[in-house]
Amino acid sequence: MVATTKFDFEEFVASKRMLVDAHLAEYLATGTPEVLYESMRYSVLSPGKRIRALLCLAAAQAIDEDAHRVALPCACAIEMIHAMSLIHDDLPALDNDDIRRGKPTNHKVFGEAIALLAGDALLMLAMETIANHIPSSIDKSIVVKVISELARATGAPGMVGGQVDDIAFTGGKLPADKLTMLNSIHLRKTGSLIRFSTWSGATLAGASQEQQNNFAAFGEILGLAFQITDDLLDVTGSAETLGKTPGKDAEANKLTFVAIEGIDKSKAKLVDLQREAETALAKTGVSKQSLIYLESLLQMAINRVS
Ligand code: GRG
């Protein structure tokens, strides 16, 4: 039976973070050139929230209590992709950030060339990790589908495409329909990897096609809420709690929810999204008890301060 107290959720988060961190350290332990691996480890092993990995493991566990082990390599691969996107996002050609996770950004420590290449290597290591470390009990056709969906979530249909649109509408350039474009940017740039996180966890644990769709829908809505929270934190947060520089969106004149709708409407949108995400979860047909960690992660995504 899955327990429901606040303490249990904290225990779930702490124990799963430890598990993910230990496996990430193992996957990145050795390799040459040494400077490349140092740069990869610097970003991947720095203290992130690991919310994408937690979502993947919680979705797996919602379907089958022991399946978090099967999903673990995938959860680690997701964190590798996420870390690489942060490294590239912080480069001078993109957001040009100096602080990430409370430390100097990768290129500030290793230089732009190594930072770029560490990101490239992490992208490929993520795919290799899924191909080589998902247990052999999982049908190979499912592993191929997982790799294919991760490539789509990361590439032009997902994160990269969203980032390109984000750049196109930064600096005060406005699309004809601001809200539609902004939703599309958020869903692709941030939402696609979070959607993949819940979908892949449930899929590797043996979810039915209908359940897979509802876990994906839950992740997509949570991803949008996560990014709107990020937009809000850029205005209301401090460098100390965020571990990165606040105020960058306004400074760059970025298209964000807060810029278009203001703080109050953005907060109201979060309330709507929370309700929508809960509806998607209920449609999975999984018992409320088994969904408790996913519900807590939804609240964490919306109420976070970092
Ligand atoms: C994938 C080839 C390839 C390139 C990447 C740079 C880029 C293209 C995309 C940008 C993606 C990006 C950085 C989106 C922002 C997502 C976001 C809100 C990040 C912050 O995530 P948290 O708060 O960070 O989970 P921690 O540090 O806790 O892990």
Coordinates of N, CA and C in Angstrom, one line a residue, residues 45-256:
L45 N 25.6 16.4 -11.8 CA 25.6 16.1 -10.4 C 25.4 17.3 -9.5
S46 N 25.2 18.5 -10.1 CA 25.0 19.6 -9.2 C 23.5 19.5 -8.7
P47 N 23.3 20.2 -7.5 CA 22.0 19.9 -6.8 C 20.8 20.5 -7.5
G48 N 20.1 19.8 -8.4 CA 18.9 20.2 -9.0 C 17.7 19.6 -8.2
K49 N 16.5 20.0 -8.5 CA 15.4 19.4 -7.8 C 15.1 18.0 -8.2
R50 N 15.5 17.6 -9.4 CA 15.2 16.2 -9.9 C 13.7 16.0 -10.1
I51 N 13.0 17.0 -10.4 CA 11.5 16.8 -10.4 C 11.1 15.9 -11.6
R52 N 11.9 16.0 -12.7 CA 11.5 15.2 -13.9 C 11.8 13.7 -13.6
A53 N 12.9 13.4 -12.9 CA 13.2 12.0 -12.6 C 12.1 11.5 -11.6
L54 N 11.8 12.4 -10.6 CA 10.8 12.0 -9.6 C 9.4 11.7 -10.2
L55 N 9.1 12.5 -11.2 CA 7.8 12.3 -11.9 C 7.8 10.9 -12.7
C56 N 8.9 10.6 -13.3 CA 9.0 9.4 -14.0 C 8.9 8.2 -13.1
L57 N 9.6 8.3 -11.9 CA 9.6 7.2 -11.0 C 8.2 7.1 -10.3
A58 N 7.6 8.2 -10.0 CA 6.3 8.2 -9.3 C 5.2 7.6 -10.3
A59 N 5.3 7.9 -11.6 CA 4.4 7.4 -12.5 C 4.5 5.9 -12.7
A60 N 5.8 5.4 -12.7 CA 6.0 4.0 -12.7 C 5.4 3.3 -11.5
Q61 N 5.7 3.9 -10.4 CA 5.3 3.3 -9.1 C 3.7 3.3 -9.0
A62 N 3.1 4.3 -9.6 CA 1.6 4.4 -9.6 C 1.0 3.2 -10.3
I63 N 1.7 2.7 -11.3 CA 1.2 1.5 -12.0 C 1.6 0.2 -11.4
D64 N 2.8 0.2 -10.9 CA 3.3 -1.1 -10.2 C 4.3 -0.6 -9.2
E65 N 4.1 -1.0 -7.9 CA 4.9 -0.4 -6.8 C 6.4 -0.7 -7.0
D66 N 6.7 -1.8 -7.7 CA 8.2 -2.1 -7.8 C 8.8 -1.6 -9.1
A67 N 8.0 -1.0 -9.9 CA 8.5 -0.6 -11.3 C 9.5 0.5 -11.3
H68 N 9.6 1.2 -10.1 CA 10.6 2.4 -10.2 C 12.0 1.9 -10.5
R69 N 12.3 0.6 -10.2 CA 13.6 0.1 -10.6 C 13.8 0.0 -12.1
V70 N 12.7 -0.5 -12.8 CA 12.7 -0.6 -14.2 C 12.9 0.8 -14.9
A71 N 12.2 1.8 -14.3 CA 12.2 3.1 -14.9 C 13.5 4.0 -14.5
L72 N 14.3 3.5 -13.6 CA 15.4 4.3 -13.1 C 16.4 4.8 -14.2
P73 N 16.8 3.9 -15.1 CA 17.7 4.4 -16.2 C 17.1 5.5 -17.0
C74 N 15.8 5.4 -17.2 CA 15.1 6.4 -18.0 C 15.0 7.7 -17.2
A75 N 14.7 7.6 -15.9 CA 14.7 8.8 -15.1 C 16.1 9.5 -15.1
C76 N 17.2 8.7 -15.1 CA 18.5 9.3 -15.2 C 18.8 9.9 -16.5
A77 N 18.3 9.3 -17.6 CA 18.5 9.8 -18.9 C 17.8 11.2 -19.0
I78 N 16.6 11.3 -18.4 CA 15.8 12.5 -18.5 C 16.6 13.6 -17.8
E79 N 17.3 13.3 -16.7 CA 18.1 14.3 -16.0 C 19.3 14.7 -16.8
M80 N 19.9 13.8 -17.5 CA 21.0 14.1 -18.4 C 20.6 15.1 -19.5
I81 N 19.4 14.8 -20.1 CA 18.9 15.7 -21.2 C 18.6 17.1 -20.6
H82 N 17.9 17.1 -19.4 CA 17.6 18.3 -18.7 C 18.9 19.1 -18.4
A83 N 19.9 18.5 -17.9 CA 21.2 19.2 -17.6 C 21.8 19.7 -18.9
M84 N 21.8 19.0 -19.9 CA 22.4 19.5 -21.2 C 21.6 20.7 -21.7
S85 N 20.3 20.7 -21.5 CA 19.5 21.8 -22.0 C 19.8 23.1 -21.2
L86 N 20.1 22.9 -19.9 CA 20.5 24.0 -19.0 C 21.9 24.5 -19.4
I87 N 22.8 23.6 -19.7 CA 24.2 24.1 -20.1 C 24.1 24.9 -21.4
H88 N 23.3 24.4 -22.4 CA 23.2 25.2 -23.6 C 22.4 26.5 -23.5
D89 N 21.4 26.4 -22.6 CA 20.5 27.6 -22.4 C 21.3 28.7 -21.8
D90 N 22.3 28.3 -20.9 CA 23.1 29.4 -20.2 C 24.2 30.0 -21.1
L91 N 24.5 29.4 -22.2 CA 25.6 29.9 -23.1 C 25.3 31.4 -23.6
P92 N 26.4 32.1 -23.8 CA 26.2 33.5 -24.3 C 25.3 33.6 -25.5
A93 N 25.3 32.6 -26.4 CA 24.5 32.7 -27.6 C 23.0 32.6 -27.3
L94 N 22.7 32.1 -26.1 CA 21.2 31.9 -25.7 C 21.0 32.9 -24.5
D95 N 20.8 32.4 -23.3 CA 20.4 33.3 -22.2 C 21.6 34.0 -21.5
N96 N 22.8 33.6 -21.8 CA 24.0 34.2 -21.2 C 23.9 34.4 -19.7
D97 N 23.8 33.2 -19.0 CA 23.7 33.3 -17.6 C 25.0 32.9 -16.9
D98 N 25.2 33.5 -15.7 CA 26.5 33.2 -15.0 C 26.3 32.2 -13.8
I99 N 25.0 32.1 -13.3 CA 24.8 31.3 -12.2 C 23.7 30.2 -12.5
R100 N 23.9 29.0 -12.1 CA 22.9 28.0 -12.2 C 23.1 27.0 -11.1
R101 N 22.0 26.7 -10.4 CA 22.0 25.8 -9.3 C 22.9 26.4 -8.2
G102 N 23.0 27.7 -8.1 CA 23.8 28.3 -7.1 C 25.3 28.3 -7.3
K103 N 25.7 27.9 -8.6 CA 27.1 27.8 -8.9 C 27.4 28.5 -10.2
P104 N 28.7 28.8 -10.5 CA 28.9 29.4 -11.8 C 28.5 28.4 -12.9
T105 N 27.9 28.9 -14.0 CA 27.4 28.1 -15.1 C 28.6 27.3 -15.7
N106 N 28.3 26.3 -16.5 CA 29.3 25.3 -17.0 C 30.3 26.1 -17.8
H107 N 29.9 27.0 -18.7 CA 30.8 27.6 -19.6 C 31.7 28.6 -18.9
K108 N 31.3 29.1 -17.7 CA 32.1 30.0 -16.9 C 33.3 29.2 -16.3
V109 N 33.0 27.9 -16.1 CA 34.1 27.1 -15.5 C 35.0 26.4 -16.5
F110 N 34.3 25.9 -17.6 CA 35.0 25.1 -18.5 C 35.3 25.7 -19.9
G111 N 34.7 26.9 -20.1 CA 34.8 27.6 -21.4 C 33.6 27.1 -22.3
E112 N 33.3 28.0 -23.3 CA 32.2 27.7 -24.1 C 32.3 26.5 -25.0
A113 N 33.5 26.2 -25.5 CA 33.6 25.0 -26.4 C 33.4 23.7 -25.6
I114 N 33.9 23.6 -24.4 CA 33.7 22.4 -23.6 C 32.3 22.3 -23.2
A115 N 31.7 23.4 -22.8 CA 30.3 23.4 -22.3 C 29.4 22.9 -23.4
L116 N 29.6 23.4 -24.6 CA 28.8 23.0 -25.8 C 29.0 21.5 -26.0
L117 N 30.2 21.0 -26.0 CA 30.5 19.6 -26.3 C 30.0 18.7 -25.1
A118 N 30.1 19.2 -23.9 CA 29.6 18.4 -22.8 C 28.1 18.2 -23.0
G119 N 27.4 19.2 -23.4 CA 25.9 19.1 -23.7 C 25.7 18.1 -24.8
D120 N 26.4 18.1 -25.8 CA 26.3 17.2 -26.9 C 26.5 15.7 -26.4
A121 N 27.5 15.6 -25.6 CA 27.9 14.2 -25.1 C 26.8 13.7 -24.2
L122 N 26.2 14.6 -23.4 CA 25.1 14.2 -22.5 C 23.9 13.7 -23.2
L123 N 23.6 14.4 -24.3 CA 22.5 14.1 -25.2 C 22.6 12.6 -25.6
M124 N 23.7 12.3 -26.1 CA 24.0 10.9 -26.6 C 24.0 9.9 -25.5
L125 N 24.6 10.3 -24.4 CA 24.7 9.4 -23.2 C 23.3 9.0 -22.7
A126 N 22.4 10.0 -22.8 CA 21.0 9.7 -22.3 C 20.4 8.6 -23.2
M127 N 20.6 8.7 -24.5 CA 20.0 7.7 -25.3 C 20.7 6.3 -25.1
E128 N 22.0 6.3 -24.9 CA 22.7 5.1 -24.7 C 22.3 4.5 -23.3
T129 N 22.0 5.3 -22.3 CA 21.6 4.8 -21.0 C 20.3 4.0 -21.1
I130 N 19.4 4.6 -21.8 CA 18.1 3.9 -22.0 C 18.3 2.6 -22.8
A131 N 19.1 2.7 -23.9 CA 19.3 1.5 -24.7 C 20.0 0.4 -23.9
N132 N 20.9 0.7 -23.1 CA 21.8 -0.3 -22.4 C 21.4 -0.7 -21.0
H133 N 20.6 0.1 -20.3 CA 20.4 -0.1 -18.9 C 19.0 -0.5 -18.5
I134 N 18.0 -0.3 -19.4 CA 16.6 -0.7 -19.1 C 16.7 -2.2 -19.0
P135 N 16.2 -2.8 -17.9 CA 16.3 -4.3 -17.7 C 15.8 -5.1 -18.9
S136 N 16.4 -6.2 -19.2 CA 16.0 -7.0 -20.4 C 14.6 -7.6 -20.3
S137 N 14.0 -7.5 -19.1 CA 12.6 -8.0 -18.9 C 11.6 -7.1 -19.7
I138 N 12.1 -5.9 -20.1 CA 11.2 -5.0 -20.9 C 11.4 -5.3 -22.3
D139 N 10.2 -5.5 -23.0 CA 10.2 -5.8 -24.4 C 11.0 -4.7 -25.2
K140 N 11.8 -5.2 -26.1 CA 12.7 -4.2 -26.9 C 11.9 -3.2 -27.7
S141 N 10.7 -3.6 -28.1 CA 9.9 -2.6 -28.9 C 9.5 -1.5 -28.0
I142 N 9.3 -1.7 -26.7 CA 8.9 -0.6 -25.8 C 10.2 0.3 -25.6
V143 N 11.4 -0.3 -25.5 CA 12.6 0.5 -25.3 C 12.8 1.4 -26.5
V144 N 12.6 0.8 -27.7 CA 12.7 1.6 -28.9 C 11.7 2.8 -28.9
K145 N 10.5 2.5 -28.5 CA 9.4 3.5 -28.5 C 9.8 4.6 -27.5
V146 N 10.4 4.2 -26.4 CA 10.8 5.2 -25.3 C 11.9 6.1 -25.9
I147 N 12.9 5.5 -26.6 CA 14.0 6.3 -27.2 C 13.4 7.2 -28.2
S148 N 12.5 6.7 -29.0 CA 11.9 7.5 -30.1 C 11.2 8.7 -29.5
E149 N 10.4 8.5 -28.5 CA 9.6 9.6 -27.9 C 10.5 10.6 -27.2
L150 N 11.6 10.1 -26.6 CA 12.6 11.0 -25.9 C 13.2 11.9 -27.0
A151 N 13.6 11.3 -28.1 CA 14.2 12.1 -29.2 C 13.2 13.2 -29.7
R152 N 11.9 12.8 -29.8 CA 10.9 13.8 -30.3 C 10.7 14.9 -29.2
A153 N 10.7 14.5 -28.0 CA 10.5 15.5 -26.9 C 11.6 16.5 -26.8
T154 N 12.8 16.0 -27.1 CA 14.0 16.8 -27.0 C 14.3 17.7 -28.3
G155 N 14.0 17.1 -29.4 CA 14.3 17.7 -30.7 C 13.4 18.8 -31.2
A156 N 13.4 19.0 -32.6 CA 12.6 20.1 -33.2 C 11.1 20.0 -32.8
P157 N 10.5 18.9 -32.7 CA 9.1 18.9 -32.4 C 8.8 19.3 -30.9
G158 N 9.9 19.3 -30.1 CA 9.7 19.6 -28.6 C 10.6 20.7 -28.2
M159 N 11.6 20.4 -27.3 CA 12.4 21.4 -26.7 C 13.1 22.3 -27.6
V160 N 13.8 21.8 -28.6 CA 14.6 22.7 -29.5 C 13.7 23.6 -30.2
G161 N 12.6 23.1 -30.8 CA 11.6 23.9 -31.5 C 11.1 25.0 -30.6
G162 N 10.7 24.7 -29.4 CA 10.2 25.6 -28.4 C 11.2 26.7 -28.2
Q163 N 12.5 26.3 -28.0 CA 13.5 27.3 -27.8 C 13.7 28.3 -28.9
V164 N 13.6 27.7 -30.2 CA 13.7 28.6 -31.4 C 12.6 29.6 -31.4
D165 N 11.4 29.2 -31.1 CA 10.2 30.2 -31.1 C 10.4 31.2 -30.0
D166 N 11.0 30.7 -28.8 CA 11.2 31.6 -27.7 C 12.2 32.7 -28.1
I167 N 13.2 32.3 -28.8 CA 14.2 33.3 -29.3 C 13.5 34.3 -30.3
A168 N 12.7 33.7 -31.1 CA 12.1 34.6 -32.2 C 11.2 35.7 -31.6
F169 N 10.6 35.4 -30.4 CA 9.7 36.4 -29.8 C 10.3 37.0 -28.5
T170 N 11.6 37.1 -28.5 CA 12.3 37.8 -27.4 C 12.7 39.1 -27.9
G171 N 12.7 40.1 -27.0 CA 13.1 41.5 -27.4 C 12.0 42.3 -27.9
G172 N 10.7 42.0 -27.5 CA 9.6 42.8 -27.8 C 8.9 42.5 -29.1
K173 N 9.4 41.5 -29.9 CA 8.7 41.1 -31.1 C 7.5 40.3 -30.7
L174 N 6.3 40.6 -31.2 CA 5.1 39.9 -30.8 C 4.4 39.2 -31.9
P175 N 4.0 37.9 -31.6 CA 3.2 37.2 -32.6 C 1.8 37.7 -32.7
A176 N 1.0 37.3 -33.7 CA -0.4 37.8 -33.9 C -1.2 37.4 -32.7
D177 N -1.1 36.1 -32.3 CA -1.8 35.6 -31.1 C -0.9 35.3 -30.0
K178 N -0.6 36.2 -29.1 CA 0.4 36.1 -28.1 C 0.2 34.8 -27.2
L179 N -1.0 34.7 -26.7 CA -1.3 33.6 -25.8 C -1.1 32.2 -26.4
T180 N -1.6 32.1 -27.7 CA -1.4 30.8 -28.3 C 0.0 30.4 -28.6
M181 N 0.8 31.5 -29.0 CA 2.2 31.2 -29.2 C 2.9 30.9 -27.9
L182 N 2.6 31.6 -26.9 CA 3.2 31.4 -25.6 C 2.9 30.0 -25.1
N183 N 1.7 29.6 -25.2 CA 1.3 28.2 -24.8 C 2.2 27.2 -25.6
S184 N 2.3 27.4 -26.9 CA 3.1 26.5 -27.7 C 4.5 26.5 -27.3
I185 N 5.1 27.6 -27.0 CA 6.5 27.7 -26.6 C 6.7 26.9 -25.3
H186 N 5.9 27.2 -24.3 CA 6.0 26.6 -23.0 C 5.8 25.0 -23.1
L187 N 4.8 24.6 -23.9 CA 4.5 23.2 -24.0 C 5.7 22.5 -24.6
R188 N 6.3 23.1 -25.6 CA 7.4 22.5 -26.3 C 8.8 22.6 -25.5
K189 N 9.1 23.8 -25.1 CA 10.4 24.0 -24.5 C 10.5 23.3 -23.1
T190 N 9.5 23.4 -22.3 CA 9.5 22.8 -21.0 C 8.6 21.6 -20.8
G191 N 7.4 21.7 -21.4 CA 6.4 20.7 -21.2 C 6.7 19.4 -21.8
S192 N 7.4 19.4 -23.0 CA 7.6 18.1 -23.7 C 8.4 17.1 -22.9
L193 N 9.5 17.6 -22.2 CA 10.3 16.7 -21.4 C 9.6 16.2 -20.2
I194 N 8.8 17.1 -19.6 CA 8.0 16.7 -18.4 C 6.9 15.7 -18.8
R195 N 6.3 16.0 -19.9 CA 5.2 15.0 -20.5 C 5.9 13.7 -20.7
F196 N 7.1 13.7 -21.3 CA 7.8 12.4 -21.5 C 8.1 11.7 -20.2
S197 N 8.4 12.5 -19.1 CA 8.7 11.9 -17.8 C 7.6 11.0 -17.3
T198 N 6.4 11.6 -17.3 CA 5.3 10.8 -16.7 C 4.9 9.7 -17.7
W199 N 4.9 10.0 -19.0 CA 4.5 9.0 -20.0 C 5.4 7.8 -19.9
S200 N 6.7 8.0 -19.9 CA 7.7 6.9 -20.0 C 7.7 6.1 -18.7
G201 N 7.5 6.7 -17.5 CA 7.5 6.0 -16.3 C 6.3 5.0 -16.3
A202 N 5.1 5.5 -16.7 CA 3.9 4.7 -16.7 C 4.1 3.6 -17.8
T203 N 4.6 3.9 -18.9 CA 4.7 3.0 -20.1 C 5.7 1.8 -19.7
L204 N 6.8 2.2 -19.1 CA 7.8 1.1 -18.7 C 7.2 0.2 -17.6
A205 N 6.3 0.8 -16.8 CA 5.7 0.0 -15.8 C 4.6 -0.9 -16.3
G206 N 4.2 -0.8 -17.6 CA 3.2 -1.6 -18.1 C 1.8 -1.0 -18.2
A207 N 1.7 0.3 -18.3 CA 0.4 1.0 -18.4 C -0.3 0.6 -19.7
S208 N -1.6 0.6 -19.7 CA -2.4 0.4 -21.0 C -2.2 1.6 -21.9
Q209 N -2.6 1.5 -23.1 CA -2.5 2.6 -24.0 C -3.3 3.8 -23.5
E210 N -4.5 3.6 -23.0 CA -5.4 4.7 -22.5 C -4.7 5.3 -21.3
Q211 N -4.1 4.5 -20.4 CA -3.4 5.0 -19.2 C -2.2 5.9 -19.7
Q212 N -1.5 5.3 -20.6 CA -0.3 6.1 -21.2 C -0.7 7.5 -21.6
N213 N -1.9 7.6 -22.3 CA -2.3 8.9 -22.8 C -2.7 9.8 -21.7
N214 N -3.3 9.3 -20.6 CA -3.7 10.1 -19.5 C -2.5 10.5 -18.6
F215 N -1.5 9.7 -18.5 CA -0.3 10.0 -17.8 C 0.5 11.1 -18.6
A216 N 0.5 11.0 -19.9 CA 1.1 12.0 -20.8 C 0.4 13.3 -20.6
A217 N -1.0 13.3 -20.7 CA -1.7 14.5 -20.5 C -1.5 15.2 -19.2
F218 N -1.4 14.4 -18.1 CA -1.1 14.9 -16.8 C 0.3 15.7 -16.8
G219 N 1.3 15.0 -17.4 CA 2.7 15.6 -17.5 C 2.7 16.9 -18.3
E220 N 1.9 16.9 -19.4 CA 1.9 18.0 -20.2 C 1.3 19.3 -19.5
I221 N 0.2 19.0 -18.8 CA -0.4 20.1 -18.0 C 0.5 20.6 -16.9
L222 N 1.1 19.6 -16.2 CA 2.0 19.9 -15.1 C 3.2 20.7 -15.7
G223 N 3.7 20.4 -16.9 CA 4.8 21.1 -17.5 C 4.5 22.5 -17.8
L224 N 3.3 22.8 -18.2 CA 2.8 24.1 -18.5 C 2.8 24.9 -17.2
A225 N 2.2 24.3 -16.2 CA 2.1 24.9 -14.9 C 3.5 25.2 -14.3
F226 N 4.4 24.3 -14.5 CA 5.8 24.4 -14.0 C 6.5 25.6 -14.7
Q227 N 6.2 25.8 -16.0 CA 6.9 27.0 -16.7 C 6.2 28.3 -16.3
I228 N 4.9 28.3 -16.1 CA 4.2 29.5 -15.6 C 4.8 29.9 -14.2
T229 N 5.0 28.9 -13.4 CA 5.6 29.1 -12.1 C 7.0 29.7 -12.2
D230 N 7.7 29.2 -13.2 CA 9.0 29.7 -13.5 C 9.0 31.2 -13.9
D231 N 8.0 31.5 -14.7 CA 7.8 32.9 -15.2 C 7.5 33.8 -13.9
L232 N 6.7 33.3 -13.0 CA 6.3 34.1 -11.8 C 7.6 34.2 -10.9
L233 N 8.3 33.1 -10.8 CA 9.5 33.2 -9.9 C 10.6 34.1 -10.4
D234 N 10.6 34.3 -11.7 CA 11.6 35.2 -12.3 C 11.3 36.7 -11.8
V235 N 10.0 36.9 -11.5 CA 9.6 38.3 -11.1 C 9.7 38.4 -9.5
T236 N 9.2 37.3 -8.9 CA 9.0 37.3 -7.4 C 10.2 36.7 -6.6
G237 N 11.1 35.9 -7.3 CA 12.1 35.2 -6.5 C 13.4 35.9 -6.3
S238 N 14.3 35.4 -5.5 CA 15.6 36.0 -5.3 C 16.7 35.1 -5.8
A239 N 17.8 35.6 -6.0 CA 19.0 34.8 -6.5 C 19.3 33.7 -5.5
E240 N 19.2 34.1 -4.2 CA 19.5 33.1 -3.2 C 18.7 31.9 -3.2
T241 N 17.3 32.1 -3.3 CA 16.5 30.9 -3.3 C 16.4 30.2 -4.7
L242 N 16.5 31.0 -5.8 CA 16.4 30.4 -7.1 C 17.7 29.7 -7.5
G243 N 18.8 30.2 -7.0 CA 20.1 29.6 -7.5 C 20.5 30.0 -8.9
K244 N 19.7 31.0 -9.4 CA 20.0 31.6 -10.7 C 19.6 33.1 -10.7
T245 N 19.9 33.9 -11.7 CA 19.6 35.3 -11.6 C 18.1 35.6 -11.9
P246 N 17.4 36.2 -11.0 CA 16.0 36.6 -11.3 C 16.0 37.8 -12.2
G247 N 14.8 38.1 -12.8 CA 14.6 39.4 -13.5 C 15.1 39.3 -15.0
K248 N 15.6 38.1 -15.4 CA 16.2 38.0 -16.7 C 15.2 38.1 -17.8
D249 N 13.9 37.6 -17.5 CA 12.9 37.6 -18.6 C 12.5 39.0 -18.9
A250 N 12.3 39.8 -17.9 CA 11.9 41.2 -18.1 C 13.0 42.0 -18.8
E251 N 14.2 41.7 -18.3 CA 15.4 42.4 -18.9 C 15.5 42.1 -20.4
A252 N 15.3 40.9 -20.8 CA 15.4 40.5 -22.2 C 14.1 40.8 -23.0
N253 N 13.1 41.3 -22.3 CA 11.8 41.5 -22.9 C 11.2 40.2 -23.5
K254 N 11.1 39.2 -22.7 CA 10.7 37.9 -23.1 C 9.2 37.8 -23.1
L255 N 8.7 36.9 -24.0 CA 7.2 36.6 -24.0 C 7.0 35.6 -22.8
T256 N 6.4 36.1 -21.8 CA 6.1 35.2 -20.6 C 4.6 35.4 -20.2

